[in-house]
Amino acid sequence: MHLQRHKLMALTEYLAPRPAVPERCLRPAAGPQEEENGYARLLRRQVEEVFRDSRMIAVCQYNSMPGDDMVLMRHYLRKHNIEVKFFLNEIVRPVLSQSRYKNLLPLFVGRNILLVSPETKAKEMLRVLKGVPQVSLLGACIDDTILSRQGVENFAKLPPLEASQGQTVGALALLPSQTCSLLQHGAAHLTALLDRHIRQLRDGAGEGGTPAGPEPAQSPGAP
Amino acid sequence: MAGRINVVLRPVKSIVVRFCPFESNVESTRKFLECISRKKIQATNRNCEVTADVRHDGSEPLVDVMFADGDRLIMKGANLTTVEMLTALGSRCNTKELKAEQKSKKNP
């Protein structure tokens, strides 16, 4: 009985069906495509808006800072209408690679913050950042021009637009103002000499002495 | 990983991290700067000055560490990882700490 039972059990043992082609030889089915995260899309749109609406975008490296200092720094920058924005690199990189700011891509490695502003107050920004050693300025894009740190410092040293416009106008107007006096110089000199000559003749006639010989006439347009 | 390495900065006088952010090989140096500037490591030595020198001349990223006993450690970060730089700095700091402790034990 025992033996018969064994034989029966062995006969009726379950044999798993083997696939004709082993699974590892087949191409794996493509997994379900990851749906684009709506939040990521929103952040990307925010990044595009920021880049579109601000004239000055500064990228700084952010080393961890105590919270109070961070609040103070944000406060001082806000006074000059500069906002501090945090964006994740994986959001910013795809946006930048498709826009015209491709050359800013190597800056977005590690922890960064963006200082954005619709105005270009570079001097005030540098002054605030000097007081915060944990944040180092890497580069900036001011009025669609990518600048390095040195470039931003030079930009901050430039005089304001009105002053430089005044200087340009003054420099351009200098030469024409000289032309007028140059042209009149010869005739004016001749007039002065003739005047003096007449005075000398008059004085000579008044004293009764012989009048002084006529001075040779100066040719006009003397150098 | 790099966040768990603790470096004791007591024997260090100053650290200058020089890099050009528009180059592509500066990631490890920048991460090194971030790790060095963390509160825990900064707390081990308040007098240690960490300066970041940001240039735009295509130079290689460099970490220049000046120790209090006059030694100097220069690490060129172009082909190093952050962890390697931190462990190198950490091991040297530890040896100097041990030496200083032994000296202070000998001369009470």
PDB file of C-alpha atoms in Angstrom, chain B residues 2 6 14 23 30 39-40 44 47 56-59 61 75 80 88 91-92 95 104-105:
ATOM      1  CA  ALA B   2      29.723  62.899   2.380  1.00  0.00           C
ATOM      2  CA  ASN B   6      33.073  64.367  10.511  1.00  0.00           C
ATOM      3  CA  SER B  14      42.407  78.457   7.239  1.00  0.00           C
ATOM      4  CA  GLU B  23      33.860  74.687 -15.631  1.00  0.00           C
ATOM      5  CA  ARG B  30      31.704  72.693  -4.431  1.00  0.00           C
ATOM      6  CA  LYS B  39      27.451  73.788  11.513  1.00  0.00           C
ATOM      7  CA  LYS B  40      28.885  70.643  13.121  1.00  0.00           C
ATOM      8  CA  THR B  44      34.922  72.231  16.063  1.00  0.00           C
ATOM      9  CA  ASN B  47      38.719  80.430  14.386  1.00  0.00           C
ATOM     10  CA  HIS B  56      36.502  82.857 -14.107  1.00  0.00           C
ATOM     11  CA  ASP B  57      39.875  82.013 -15.602  1.00  0.00           C
ATOM     12  CA  GLY B  58      39.483  78.334 -16.438  1.00  0.00           C
ATOM     13  CA  SER B  59      41.797  77.345 -13.595  1.00  0.00           C
ATOM     14  CA  PRO B  61      39.518  73.694  -8.684  1.00  0.00           C
ATOM     15  CA  MET B  75      44.101  69.200  -3.036  1.00  0.00           C
ATOM     16  CA  LEU B  80      38.884  63.784  -6.778  1.00  0.00           C
ATOM     17  CA  ALA B  88      42.213  62.972   3.361  1.00  0.00           C
ATOM     18  CA  SER B  91      42.943  61.720   8.533  1.00  0.00           C
ATOM     19  CA  ARG B  92      45.559  64.473   8.564  1.00  0.00           C
ATOM     20  CA  THR B  95      47.027  62.573  13.220  1.00  0.00           C
ATOM     21  CA  SER B 104      50.400  67.838  26.021  1.00  0.00           C
ATOM     22  CA  LYS B 105      50.495  64.560  27.994  1.00  0.00           C
TER      23      LYS B 105
END
